PDB file of C-alpha atoms in Angstrom:
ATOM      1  CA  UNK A 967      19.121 112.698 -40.729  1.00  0.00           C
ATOM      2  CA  UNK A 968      17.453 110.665 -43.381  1.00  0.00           C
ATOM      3  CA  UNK A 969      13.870 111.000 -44.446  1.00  0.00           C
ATOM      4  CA  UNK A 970      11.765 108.266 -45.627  1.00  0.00           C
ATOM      5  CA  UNK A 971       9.798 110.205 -48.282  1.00  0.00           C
ATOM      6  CA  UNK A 972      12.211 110.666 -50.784  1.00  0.00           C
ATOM      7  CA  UNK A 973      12.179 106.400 -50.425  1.00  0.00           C
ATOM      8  CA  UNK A 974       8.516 106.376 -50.619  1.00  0.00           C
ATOM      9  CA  UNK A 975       8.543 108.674 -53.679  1.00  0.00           C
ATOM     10  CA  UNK A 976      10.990 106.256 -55.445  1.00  0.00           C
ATOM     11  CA  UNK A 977       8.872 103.020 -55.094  1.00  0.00           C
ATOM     12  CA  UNK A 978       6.279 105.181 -57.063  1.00  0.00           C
ATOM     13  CA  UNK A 979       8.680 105.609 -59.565  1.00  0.00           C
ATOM     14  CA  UNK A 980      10.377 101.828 -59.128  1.00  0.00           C
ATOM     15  CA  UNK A 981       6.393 100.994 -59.488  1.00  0.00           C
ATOM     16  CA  UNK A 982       6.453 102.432 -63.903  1.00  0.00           C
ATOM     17  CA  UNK A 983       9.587  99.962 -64.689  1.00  0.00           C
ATOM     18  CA  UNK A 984       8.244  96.726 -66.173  1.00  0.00           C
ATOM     19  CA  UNK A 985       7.654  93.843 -63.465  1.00  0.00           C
ATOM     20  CA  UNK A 986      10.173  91.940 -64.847  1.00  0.00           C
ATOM     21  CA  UNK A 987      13.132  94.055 -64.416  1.00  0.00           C
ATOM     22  CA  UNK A 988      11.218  95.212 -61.000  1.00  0.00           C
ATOM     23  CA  UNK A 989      11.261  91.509 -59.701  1.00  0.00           C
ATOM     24  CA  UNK A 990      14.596  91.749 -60.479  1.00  0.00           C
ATOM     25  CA  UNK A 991      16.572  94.806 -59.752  1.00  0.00           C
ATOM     26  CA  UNK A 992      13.269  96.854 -57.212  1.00  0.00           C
ATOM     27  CA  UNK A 993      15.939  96.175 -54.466  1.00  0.00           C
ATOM     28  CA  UNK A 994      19.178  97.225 -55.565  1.00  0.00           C
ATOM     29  CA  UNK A 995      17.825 100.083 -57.066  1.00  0.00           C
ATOM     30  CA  UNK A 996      16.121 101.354 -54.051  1.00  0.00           C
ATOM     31  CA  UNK A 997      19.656 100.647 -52.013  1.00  0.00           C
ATOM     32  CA  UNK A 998      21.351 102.767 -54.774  1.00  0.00           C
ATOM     33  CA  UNK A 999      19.283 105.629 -54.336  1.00  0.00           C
ATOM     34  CA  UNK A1000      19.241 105.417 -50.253  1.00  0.00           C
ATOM     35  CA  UNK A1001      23.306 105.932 -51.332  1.00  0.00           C
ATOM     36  CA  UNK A1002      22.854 108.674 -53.394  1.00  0.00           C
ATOM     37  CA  UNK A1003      20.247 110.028 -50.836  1.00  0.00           C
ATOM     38  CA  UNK A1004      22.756 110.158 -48.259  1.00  0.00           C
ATOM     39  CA  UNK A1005      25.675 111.537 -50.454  1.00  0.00           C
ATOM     40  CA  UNK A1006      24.710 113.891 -52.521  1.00  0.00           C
ATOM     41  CA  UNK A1007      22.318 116.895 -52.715  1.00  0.00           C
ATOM     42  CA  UNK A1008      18.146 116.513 -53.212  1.00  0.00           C
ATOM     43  CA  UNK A1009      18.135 118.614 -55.681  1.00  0.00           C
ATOM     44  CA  UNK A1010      20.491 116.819 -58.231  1.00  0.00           C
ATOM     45  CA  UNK A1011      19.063 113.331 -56.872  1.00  0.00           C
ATOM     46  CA  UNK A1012      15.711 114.851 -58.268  1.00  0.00           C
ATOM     47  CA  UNK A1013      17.124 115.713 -61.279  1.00  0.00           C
ATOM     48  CA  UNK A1014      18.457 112.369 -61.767  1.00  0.00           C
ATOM     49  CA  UNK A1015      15.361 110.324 -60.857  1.00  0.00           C
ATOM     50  CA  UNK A1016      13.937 112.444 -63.861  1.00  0.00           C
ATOM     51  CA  UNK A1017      16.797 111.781 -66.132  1.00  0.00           C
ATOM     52  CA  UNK A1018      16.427 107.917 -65.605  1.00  0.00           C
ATOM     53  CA  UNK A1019      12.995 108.373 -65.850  1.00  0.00           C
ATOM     54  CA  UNK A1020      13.356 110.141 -69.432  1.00  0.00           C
ATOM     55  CA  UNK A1021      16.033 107.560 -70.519  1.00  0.00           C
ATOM     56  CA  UNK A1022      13.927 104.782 -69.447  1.00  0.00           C
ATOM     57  CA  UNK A1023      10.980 105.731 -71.363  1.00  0.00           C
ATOM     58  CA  UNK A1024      11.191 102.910 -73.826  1.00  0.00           C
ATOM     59  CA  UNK A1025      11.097 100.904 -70.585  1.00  0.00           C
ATOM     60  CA  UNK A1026       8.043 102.202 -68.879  1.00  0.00           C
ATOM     61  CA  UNK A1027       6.715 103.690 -72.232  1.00  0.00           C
ATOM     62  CA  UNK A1028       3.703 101.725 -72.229  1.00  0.00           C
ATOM     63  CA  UNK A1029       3.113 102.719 -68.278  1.00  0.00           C
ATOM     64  CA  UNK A1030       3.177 106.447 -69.472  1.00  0.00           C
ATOM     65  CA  UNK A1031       0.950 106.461 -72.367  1.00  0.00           C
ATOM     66  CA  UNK A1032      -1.482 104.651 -70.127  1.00  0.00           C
ATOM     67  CA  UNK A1033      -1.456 107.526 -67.980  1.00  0.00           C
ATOM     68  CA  UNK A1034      -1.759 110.173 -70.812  1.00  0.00           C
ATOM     69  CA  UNK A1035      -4.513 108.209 -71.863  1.00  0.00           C
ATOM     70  CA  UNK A1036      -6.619 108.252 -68.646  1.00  0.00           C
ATOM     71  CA  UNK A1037      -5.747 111.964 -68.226  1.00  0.00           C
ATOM     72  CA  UNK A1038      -7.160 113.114 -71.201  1.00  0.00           C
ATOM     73  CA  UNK A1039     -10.133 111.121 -70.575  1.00  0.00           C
ATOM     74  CA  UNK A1040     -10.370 113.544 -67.320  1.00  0.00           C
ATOM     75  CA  UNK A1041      -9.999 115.880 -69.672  1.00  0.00           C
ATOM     76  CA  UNK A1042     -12.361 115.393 -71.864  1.00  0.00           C
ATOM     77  CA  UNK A1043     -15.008 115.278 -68.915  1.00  0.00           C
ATOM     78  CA  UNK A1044     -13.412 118.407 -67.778  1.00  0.00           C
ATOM     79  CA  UNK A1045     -14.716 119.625 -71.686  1.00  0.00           C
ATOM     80  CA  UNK A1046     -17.762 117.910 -71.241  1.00  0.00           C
ATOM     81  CA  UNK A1047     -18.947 119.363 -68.071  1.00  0.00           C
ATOM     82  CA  UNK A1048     -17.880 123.182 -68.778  1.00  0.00           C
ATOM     83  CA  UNK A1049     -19.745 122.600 -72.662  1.00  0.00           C
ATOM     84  CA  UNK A1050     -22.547 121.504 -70.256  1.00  0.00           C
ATOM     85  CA  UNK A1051     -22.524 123.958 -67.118  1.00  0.00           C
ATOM     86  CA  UNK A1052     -20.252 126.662 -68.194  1.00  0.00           C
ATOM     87  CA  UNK A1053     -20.263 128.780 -65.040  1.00  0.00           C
ATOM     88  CA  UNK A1054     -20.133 125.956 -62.636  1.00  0.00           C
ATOM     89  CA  UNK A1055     -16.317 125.737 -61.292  1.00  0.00           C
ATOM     90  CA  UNK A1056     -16.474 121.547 -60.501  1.00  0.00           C
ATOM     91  CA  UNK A1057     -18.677 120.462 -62.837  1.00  0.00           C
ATOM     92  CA  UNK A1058     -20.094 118.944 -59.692  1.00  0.00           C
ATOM     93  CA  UNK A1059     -22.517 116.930 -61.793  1.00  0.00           C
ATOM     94  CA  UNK A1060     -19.551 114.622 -63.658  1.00  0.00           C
ATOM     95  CA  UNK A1061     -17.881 114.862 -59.449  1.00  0.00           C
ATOM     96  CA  UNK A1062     -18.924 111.038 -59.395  1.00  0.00           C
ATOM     97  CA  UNK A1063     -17.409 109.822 -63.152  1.00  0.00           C
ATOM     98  CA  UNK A1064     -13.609 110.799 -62.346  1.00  0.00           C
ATOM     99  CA  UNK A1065     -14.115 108.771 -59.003  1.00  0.00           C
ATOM    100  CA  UNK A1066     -15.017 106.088 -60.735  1.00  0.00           C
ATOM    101  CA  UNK A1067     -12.366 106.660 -63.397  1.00  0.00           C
ATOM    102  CA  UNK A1068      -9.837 106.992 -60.943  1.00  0.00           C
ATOM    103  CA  UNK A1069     -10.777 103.547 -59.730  1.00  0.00           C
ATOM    104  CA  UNK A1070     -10.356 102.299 -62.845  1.00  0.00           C
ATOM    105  CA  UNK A1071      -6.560 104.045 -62.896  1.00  0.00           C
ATOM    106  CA  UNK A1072      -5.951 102.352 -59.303  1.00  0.00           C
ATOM    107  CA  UNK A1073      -6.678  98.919 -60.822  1.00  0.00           C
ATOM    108  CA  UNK A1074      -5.013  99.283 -64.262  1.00  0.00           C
ATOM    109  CA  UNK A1075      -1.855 100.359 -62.421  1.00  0.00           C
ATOM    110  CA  UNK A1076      -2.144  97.864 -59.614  1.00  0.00           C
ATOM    111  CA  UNK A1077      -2.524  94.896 -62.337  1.00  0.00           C
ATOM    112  CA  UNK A1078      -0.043  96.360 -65.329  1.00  0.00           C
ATOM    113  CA  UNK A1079       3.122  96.757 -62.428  1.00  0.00           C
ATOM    114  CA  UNK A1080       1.612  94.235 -60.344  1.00  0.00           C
ATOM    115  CA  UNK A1081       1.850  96.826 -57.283  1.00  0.00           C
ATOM    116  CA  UNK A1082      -0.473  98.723 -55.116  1.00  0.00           C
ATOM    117  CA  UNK A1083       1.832 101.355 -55.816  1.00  0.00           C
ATOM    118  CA  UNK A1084       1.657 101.162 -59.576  1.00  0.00           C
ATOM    119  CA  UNK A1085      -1.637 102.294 -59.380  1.00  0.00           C
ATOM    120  CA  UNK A1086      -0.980 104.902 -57.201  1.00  0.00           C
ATOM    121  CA  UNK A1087       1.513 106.198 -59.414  1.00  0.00           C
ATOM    122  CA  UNK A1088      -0.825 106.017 -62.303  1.00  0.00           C
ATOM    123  CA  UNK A1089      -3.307 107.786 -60.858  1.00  0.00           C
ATOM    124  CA  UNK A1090      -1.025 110.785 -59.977  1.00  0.00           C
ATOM    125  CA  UNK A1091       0.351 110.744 -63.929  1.00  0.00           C
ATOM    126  CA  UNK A1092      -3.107 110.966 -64.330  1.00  0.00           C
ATOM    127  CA  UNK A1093      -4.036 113.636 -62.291  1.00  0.00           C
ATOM    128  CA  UNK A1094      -0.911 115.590 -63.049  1.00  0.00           C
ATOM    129  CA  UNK A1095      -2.161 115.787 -66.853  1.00  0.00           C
ATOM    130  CA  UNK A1096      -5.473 116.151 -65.515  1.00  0.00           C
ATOM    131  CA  UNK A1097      -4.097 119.117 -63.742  1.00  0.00           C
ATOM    132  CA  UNK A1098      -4.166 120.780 -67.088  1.00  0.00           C
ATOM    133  CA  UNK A1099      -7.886 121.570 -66.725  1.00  0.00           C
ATOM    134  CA  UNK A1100      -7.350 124.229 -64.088  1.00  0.00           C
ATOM    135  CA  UNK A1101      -4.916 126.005 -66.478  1.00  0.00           C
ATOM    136  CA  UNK A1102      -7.614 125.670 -69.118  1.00  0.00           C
ATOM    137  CA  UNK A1103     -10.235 127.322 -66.981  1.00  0.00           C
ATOM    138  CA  UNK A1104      -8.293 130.186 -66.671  1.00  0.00           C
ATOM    139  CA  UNK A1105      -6.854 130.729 -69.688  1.00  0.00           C
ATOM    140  CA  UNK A1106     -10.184 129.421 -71.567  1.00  0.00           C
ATOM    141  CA  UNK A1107     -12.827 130.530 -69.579  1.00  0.00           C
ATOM    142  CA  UNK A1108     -11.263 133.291 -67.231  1.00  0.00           C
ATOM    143  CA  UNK A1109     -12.480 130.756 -64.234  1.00  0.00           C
ATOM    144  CA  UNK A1110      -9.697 130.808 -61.252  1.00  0.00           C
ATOM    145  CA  UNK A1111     -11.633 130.772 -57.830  1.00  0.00           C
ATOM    146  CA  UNK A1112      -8.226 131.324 -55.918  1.00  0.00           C
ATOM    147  CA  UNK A1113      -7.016 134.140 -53.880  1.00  0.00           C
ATOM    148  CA  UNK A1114      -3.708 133.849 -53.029  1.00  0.00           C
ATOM    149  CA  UNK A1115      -1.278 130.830 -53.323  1.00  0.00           C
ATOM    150  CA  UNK A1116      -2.384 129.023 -49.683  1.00  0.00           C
ATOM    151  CA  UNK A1117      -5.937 128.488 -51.295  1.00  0.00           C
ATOM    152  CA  UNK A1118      -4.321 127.053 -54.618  1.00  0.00           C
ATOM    153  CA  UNK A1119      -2.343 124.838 -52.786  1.00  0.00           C
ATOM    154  CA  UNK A1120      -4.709 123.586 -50.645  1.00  0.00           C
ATOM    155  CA  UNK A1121      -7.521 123.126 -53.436  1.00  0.00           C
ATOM    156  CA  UNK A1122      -4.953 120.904 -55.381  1.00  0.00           C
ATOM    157  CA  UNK A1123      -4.050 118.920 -52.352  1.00  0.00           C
ATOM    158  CA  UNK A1124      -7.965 118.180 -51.622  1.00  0.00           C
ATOM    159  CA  UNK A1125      -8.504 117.532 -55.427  1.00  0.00           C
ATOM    160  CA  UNK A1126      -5.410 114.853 -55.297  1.00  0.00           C
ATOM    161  CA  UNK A1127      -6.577 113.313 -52.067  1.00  0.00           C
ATOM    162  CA  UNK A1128     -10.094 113.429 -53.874  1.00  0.00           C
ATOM    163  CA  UNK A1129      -8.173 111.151 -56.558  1.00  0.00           C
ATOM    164  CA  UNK A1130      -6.392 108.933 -54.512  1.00  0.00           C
ATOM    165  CA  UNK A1131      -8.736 107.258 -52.442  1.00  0.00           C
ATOM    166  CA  UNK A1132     -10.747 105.763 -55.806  1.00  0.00           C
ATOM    167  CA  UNK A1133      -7.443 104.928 -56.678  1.00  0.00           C
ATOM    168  CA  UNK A1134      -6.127 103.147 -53.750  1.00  0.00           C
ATOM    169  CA  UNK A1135      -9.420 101.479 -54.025  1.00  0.00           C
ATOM    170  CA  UNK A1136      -9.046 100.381 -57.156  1.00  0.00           C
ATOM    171  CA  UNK A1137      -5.347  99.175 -56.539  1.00  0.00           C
ATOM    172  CA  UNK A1138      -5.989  97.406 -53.536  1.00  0.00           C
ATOM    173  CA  UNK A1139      -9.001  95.111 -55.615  1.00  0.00           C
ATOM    174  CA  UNK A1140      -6.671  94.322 -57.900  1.00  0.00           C
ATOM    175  CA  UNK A1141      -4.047  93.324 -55.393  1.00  0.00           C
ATOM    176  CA  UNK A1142      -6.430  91.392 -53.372  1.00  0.00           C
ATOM    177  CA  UNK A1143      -6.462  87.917 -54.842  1.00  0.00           C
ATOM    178  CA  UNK A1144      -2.546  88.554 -53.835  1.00  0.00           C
ATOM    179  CA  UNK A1145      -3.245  89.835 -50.669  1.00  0.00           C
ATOM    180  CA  UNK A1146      -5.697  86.819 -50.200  1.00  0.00           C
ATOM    181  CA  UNK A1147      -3.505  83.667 -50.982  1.00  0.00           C
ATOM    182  CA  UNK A1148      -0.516  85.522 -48.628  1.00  0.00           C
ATOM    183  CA  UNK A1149      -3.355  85.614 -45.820  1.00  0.00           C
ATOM    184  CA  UNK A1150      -3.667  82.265 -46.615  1.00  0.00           C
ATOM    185  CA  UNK A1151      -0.099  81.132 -47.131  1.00  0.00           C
ATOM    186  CA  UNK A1152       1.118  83.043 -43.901  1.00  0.00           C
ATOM    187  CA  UNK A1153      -2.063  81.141 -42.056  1.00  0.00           C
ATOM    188  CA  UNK A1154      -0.989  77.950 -42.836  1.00  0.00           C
ATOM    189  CA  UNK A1155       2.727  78.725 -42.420  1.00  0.00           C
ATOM    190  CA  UNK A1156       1.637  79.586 -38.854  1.00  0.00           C
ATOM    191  CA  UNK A1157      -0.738  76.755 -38.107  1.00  0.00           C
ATOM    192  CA  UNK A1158       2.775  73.971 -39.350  1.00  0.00           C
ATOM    193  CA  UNK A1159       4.424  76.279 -36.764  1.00  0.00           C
ATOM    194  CA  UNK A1160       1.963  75.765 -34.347  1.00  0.00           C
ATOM    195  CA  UNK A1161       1.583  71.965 -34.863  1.00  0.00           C
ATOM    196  CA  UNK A1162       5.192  71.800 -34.898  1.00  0.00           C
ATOM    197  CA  UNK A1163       5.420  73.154 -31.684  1.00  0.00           C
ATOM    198  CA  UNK A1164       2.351  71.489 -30.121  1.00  0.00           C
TER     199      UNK A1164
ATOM    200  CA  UNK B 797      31.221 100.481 -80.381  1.00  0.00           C
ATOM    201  CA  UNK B 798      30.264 100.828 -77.208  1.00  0.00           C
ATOM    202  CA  UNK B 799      27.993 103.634 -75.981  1.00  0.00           C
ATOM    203  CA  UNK B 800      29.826 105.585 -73.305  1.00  0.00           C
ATOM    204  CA  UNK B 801      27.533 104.798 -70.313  1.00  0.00           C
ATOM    205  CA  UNK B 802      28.595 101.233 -71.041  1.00  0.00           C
ATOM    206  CA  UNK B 803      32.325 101.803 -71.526  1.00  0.00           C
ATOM    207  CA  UNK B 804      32.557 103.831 -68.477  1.00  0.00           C
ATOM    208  CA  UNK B 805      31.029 100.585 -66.572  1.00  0.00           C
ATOM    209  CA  UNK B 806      33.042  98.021 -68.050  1.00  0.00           C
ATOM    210  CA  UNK B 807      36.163 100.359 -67.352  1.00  0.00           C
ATOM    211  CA  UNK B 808      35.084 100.833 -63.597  1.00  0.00           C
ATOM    212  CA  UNK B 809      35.013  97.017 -63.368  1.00  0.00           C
ATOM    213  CA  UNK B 810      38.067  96.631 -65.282  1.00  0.00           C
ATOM    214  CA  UNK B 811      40.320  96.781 -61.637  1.00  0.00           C
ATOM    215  CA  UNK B 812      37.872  94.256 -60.198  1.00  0.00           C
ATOM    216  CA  UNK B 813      34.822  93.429 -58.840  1.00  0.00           C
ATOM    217  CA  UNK B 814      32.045  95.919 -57.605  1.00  0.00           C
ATOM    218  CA  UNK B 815      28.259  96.329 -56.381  1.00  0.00           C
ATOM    219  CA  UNK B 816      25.907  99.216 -57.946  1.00  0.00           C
ATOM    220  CA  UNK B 817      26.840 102.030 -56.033  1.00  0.00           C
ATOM    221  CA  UNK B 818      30.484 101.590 -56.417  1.00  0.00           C
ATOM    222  CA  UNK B 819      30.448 101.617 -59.947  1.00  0.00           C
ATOM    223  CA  UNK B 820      27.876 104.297 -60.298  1.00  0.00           C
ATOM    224  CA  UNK B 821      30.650 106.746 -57.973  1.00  0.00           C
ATOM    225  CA  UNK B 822      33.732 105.105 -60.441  1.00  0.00           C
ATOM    226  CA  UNK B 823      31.749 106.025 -63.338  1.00  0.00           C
ATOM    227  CA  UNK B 824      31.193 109.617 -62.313  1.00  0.00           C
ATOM    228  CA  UNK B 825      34.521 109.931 -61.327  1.00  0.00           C
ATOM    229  CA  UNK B 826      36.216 108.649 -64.304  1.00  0.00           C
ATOM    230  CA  UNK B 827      34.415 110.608 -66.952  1.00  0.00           C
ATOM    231  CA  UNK B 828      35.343 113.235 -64.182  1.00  0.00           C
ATOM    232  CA  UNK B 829      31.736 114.157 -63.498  1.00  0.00           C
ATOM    233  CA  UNK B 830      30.702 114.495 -66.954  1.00  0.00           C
ATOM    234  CA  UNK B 831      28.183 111.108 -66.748  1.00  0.00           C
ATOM    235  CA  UNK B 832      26.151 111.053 -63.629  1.00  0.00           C
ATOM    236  CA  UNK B 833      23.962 107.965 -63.929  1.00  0.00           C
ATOM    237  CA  UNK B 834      20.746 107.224 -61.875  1.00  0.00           C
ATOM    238  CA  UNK B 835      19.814 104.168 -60.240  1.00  0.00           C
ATOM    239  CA  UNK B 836      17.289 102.599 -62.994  1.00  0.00           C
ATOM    240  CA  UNK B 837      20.005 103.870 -65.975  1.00  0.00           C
ATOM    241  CA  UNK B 838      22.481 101.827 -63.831  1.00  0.00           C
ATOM    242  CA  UNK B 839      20.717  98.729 -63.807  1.00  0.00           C
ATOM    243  CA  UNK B 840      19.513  98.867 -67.587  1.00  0.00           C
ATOM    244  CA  UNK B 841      22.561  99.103 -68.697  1.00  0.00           C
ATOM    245  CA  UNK B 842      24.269  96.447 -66.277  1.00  0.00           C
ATOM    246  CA  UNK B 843      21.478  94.087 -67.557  1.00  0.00           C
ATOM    247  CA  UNK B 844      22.139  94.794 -71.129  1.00  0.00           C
ATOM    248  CA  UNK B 845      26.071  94.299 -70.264  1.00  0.00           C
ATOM    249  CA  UNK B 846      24.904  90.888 -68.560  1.00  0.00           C
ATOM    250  CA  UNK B 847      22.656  89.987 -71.560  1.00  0.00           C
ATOM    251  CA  UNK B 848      25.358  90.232 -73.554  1.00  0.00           C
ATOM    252  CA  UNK B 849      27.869  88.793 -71.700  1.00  0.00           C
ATOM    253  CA  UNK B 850      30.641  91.179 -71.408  1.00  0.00           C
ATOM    254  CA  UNK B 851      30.054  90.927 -67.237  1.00  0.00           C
ATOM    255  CA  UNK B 852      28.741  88.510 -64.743  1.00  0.00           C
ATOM    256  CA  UNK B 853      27.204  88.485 -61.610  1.00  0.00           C
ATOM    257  CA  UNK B 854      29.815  87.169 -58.762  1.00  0.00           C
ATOM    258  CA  UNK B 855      29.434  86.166 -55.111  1.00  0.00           C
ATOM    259  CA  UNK B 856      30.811  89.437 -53.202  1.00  0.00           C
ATOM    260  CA  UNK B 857      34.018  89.469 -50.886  1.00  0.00           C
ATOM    261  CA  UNK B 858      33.766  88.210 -47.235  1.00  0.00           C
ATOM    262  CA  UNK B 859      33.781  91.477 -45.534  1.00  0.00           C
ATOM    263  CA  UNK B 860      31.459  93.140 -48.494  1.00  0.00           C
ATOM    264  CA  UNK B 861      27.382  93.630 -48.020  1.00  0.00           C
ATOM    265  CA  UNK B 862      25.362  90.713 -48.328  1.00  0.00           C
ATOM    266  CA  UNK B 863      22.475  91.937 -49.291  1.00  0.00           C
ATOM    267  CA  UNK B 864      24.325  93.785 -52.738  1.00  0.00           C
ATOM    268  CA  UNK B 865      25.142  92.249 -56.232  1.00  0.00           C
ATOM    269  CA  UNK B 866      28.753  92.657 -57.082  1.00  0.00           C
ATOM    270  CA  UNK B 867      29.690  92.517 -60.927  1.00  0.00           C
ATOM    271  CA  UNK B 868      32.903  91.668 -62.740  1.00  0.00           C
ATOM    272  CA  UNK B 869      34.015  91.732 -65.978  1.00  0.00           C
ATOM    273  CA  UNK B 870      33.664  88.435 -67.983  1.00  0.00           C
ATOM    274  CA  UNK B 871      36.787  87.500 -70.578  1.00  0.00           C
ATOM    275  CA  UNK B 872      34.827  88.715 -73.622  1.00  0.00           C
ATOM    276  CA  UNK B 873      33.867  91.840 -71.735  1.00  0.00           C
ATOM    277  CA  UNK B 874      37.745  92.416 -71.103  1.00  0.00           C
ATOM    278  CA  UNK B 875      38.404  91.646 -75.068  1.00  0.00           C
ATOM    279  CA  UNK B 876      35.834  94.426 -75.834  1.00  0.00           C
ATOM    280  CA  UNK B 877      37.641  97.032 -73.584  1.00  0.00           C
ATOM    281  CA  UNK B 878      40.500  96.377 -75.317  1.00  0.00           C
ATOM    282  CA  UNK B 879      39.457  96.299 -78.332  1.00  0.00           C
ATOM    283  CA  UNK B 880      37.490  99.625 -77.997  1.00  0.00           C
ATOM    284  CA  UNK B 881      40.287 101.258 -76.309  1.00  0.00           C
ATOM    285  CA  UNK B 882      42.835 100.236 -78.768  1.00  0.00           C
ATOM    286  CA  UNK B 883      40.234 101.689 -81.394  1.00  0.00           C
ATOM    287  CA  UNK B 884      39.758 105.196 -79.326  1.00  0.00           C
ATOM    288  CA  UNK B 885      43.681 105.464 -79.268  1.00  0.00           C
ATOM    289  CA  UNK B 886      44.433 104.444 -83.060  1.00  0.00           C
ATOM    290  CA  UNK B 887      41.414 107.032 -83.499  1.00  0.00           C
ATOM    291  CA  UNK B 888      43.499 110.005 -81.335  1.00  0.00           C
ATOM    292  CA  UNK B 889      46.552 109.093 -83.086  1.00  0.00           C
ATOM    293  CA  UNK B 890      45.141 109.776 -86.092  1.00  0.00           C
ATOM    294  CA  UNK B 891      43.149 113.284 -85.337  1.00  0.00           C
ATOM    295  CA  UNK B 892      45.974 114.669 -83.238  1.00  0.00           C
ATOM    296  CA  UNK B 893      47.951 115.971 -85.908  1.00  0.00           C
ATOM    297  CA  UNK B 894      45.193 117.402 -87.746  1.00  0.00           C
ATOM    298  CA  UNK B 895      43.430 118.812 -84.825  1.00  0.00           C
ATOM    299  CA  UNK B 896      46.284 119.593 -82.344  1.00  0.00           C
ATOM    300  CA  UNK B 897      46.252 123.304 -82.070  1.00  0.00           C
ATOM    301  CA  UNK B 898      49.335 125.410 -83.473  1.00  0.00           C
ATOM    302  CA  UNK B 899      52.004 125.806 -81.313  1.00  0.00           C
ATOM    303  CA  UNK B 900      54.202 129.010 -80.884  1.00  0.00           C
TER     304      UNK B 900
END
């Protein structure tokens, strides 16, 4: 059976390429990889989303350092607010900067790829470097309030979700001048029908 | 010379016309699994081949998809197969002798 997923993964990654070779190839390439989805193994369809994504970096170069950028600015808070509060695990008092960074990261993305899900896909290059700061606490400060592997997982998953809504907010303001004159296209498209009809 | 993604494409259109996926299975067939190209290396190089002429986009055959892009190879794109394949065998001619292992 297929899975849409993978496909929604994939327009993340579509959403790095410039918007000019998006505009023109976003569809074919997505049909490609449904093939390849359907043919050959996950695993080595992984492997080559990642080699594309490697050989494409001159492409989608700018997209990347972007995200480096942003996620050492995390970062950097994340040095910031342990300098500040070293035996506080969050830093809960810096809590509301990264939100508002991340809806910053939403909107870059959105407006660079010209995509809701360019900023999305920012903001998880972002918070994948950001991710760094967990290693750091334990290997800098001995911090690593886990006990097994369930409670990891789960505190990454609530830290993500914790990133993506500021990002999705920021995305969707930058797509909404977009989303406004489609409103307003499709509106008027439907009031000729209606006259038309009438 | 042509880097070997982009020989491997022009040779998998050199029998005809094809959309993405075909030539992305002819090219991992031909260099007999060796070059396994992904979707967005695909197109890159297809628009670099279009760019520079050596293919062009053509309206696909009556019972093929609509909704793909099917790709043949443009004269100068044919003269640059040649011309590079001519080159690799001159090339082969010339190593074999030197290279060939010794035979009992």
């Amino acid at each position: 059976m297929r899975r849409a997923w993978p496909l929604w993964i994939y327009r993340l990654v579509i959403a790095t390429y410039p918007r000019r070779f998006r505009k023109e190839y976003a569809a074919e390439m997505r049909m490609v990889f449904n093939d390849l989805l359907l043919d050959i193994p996950p695993r080595d369809l992984a492997l080559r989303v990642l080699q594309d994504l490697s050989g494409g970096i001159h492409m989608n170069g700018y997209f990347i350092r972007r995200g480096v950028m942003f996620g050492c600015l995390v970062l950097d808070m994340w040095i910031i607010g342990r300098t500040l509060h070293p035996g506080l695990y969050l830093g809960v008092p810096l809590v509301a900067t990264p939100f508002l960074l991340f809806i910053v990261v939403g909107f870059v993305g959105a407006r660079m790829s010209g995509s809701f899900s360019g900023g999305i896909a920012l903001a998880l290059l972002t918070g994948l470097i950001a991710a760094a700061s967990v290693l750091g606490d334990y290997v800098l400060f001995h911090l690593l309030p886990f006990h097994n592997v369930y409670d990891f997982a789960m505190s990454m998953a609530m830290v993500a979700s914790f990133c993506l809504v500021p990002a999705g907010l920021g995305a969707g303001l930058a797509r909404l001048t977009d989303i406004r004159s489609r409103a307003i296209r499709s509106a008027s498209a439907f009031a000729r029908a209606w006259r038309t009809a009438a | 010379m042509v880097r070997p993604p982009l020989l491997y494409i022009l040779l998998a259109l050199g029998d005809g016309e094809r959309h993405g996926y075909e030539i992305l299975k002819e090219v991992q067939s031909g260099s007999l699994g060796k070059i396994r190209l992904g979707p967005a290396t695909l197109y890159t190089s297809l628009k670099k081949l279009l760019d520079a002429r050596l293919i062009e986009e053509v309206t696909g055959p009556r019972d093929g998809d609509p909704r793909r892009r099917y790709y043949r190879l443009t004269g100068g794109g044919r003269k640059v197969l040649t011309e590079e394949l001519d080159r690799m065998e001159m090339l082969l001619r010339m190593a074999r002798p030197k290279h060939a292992p010794a035979r009992a």
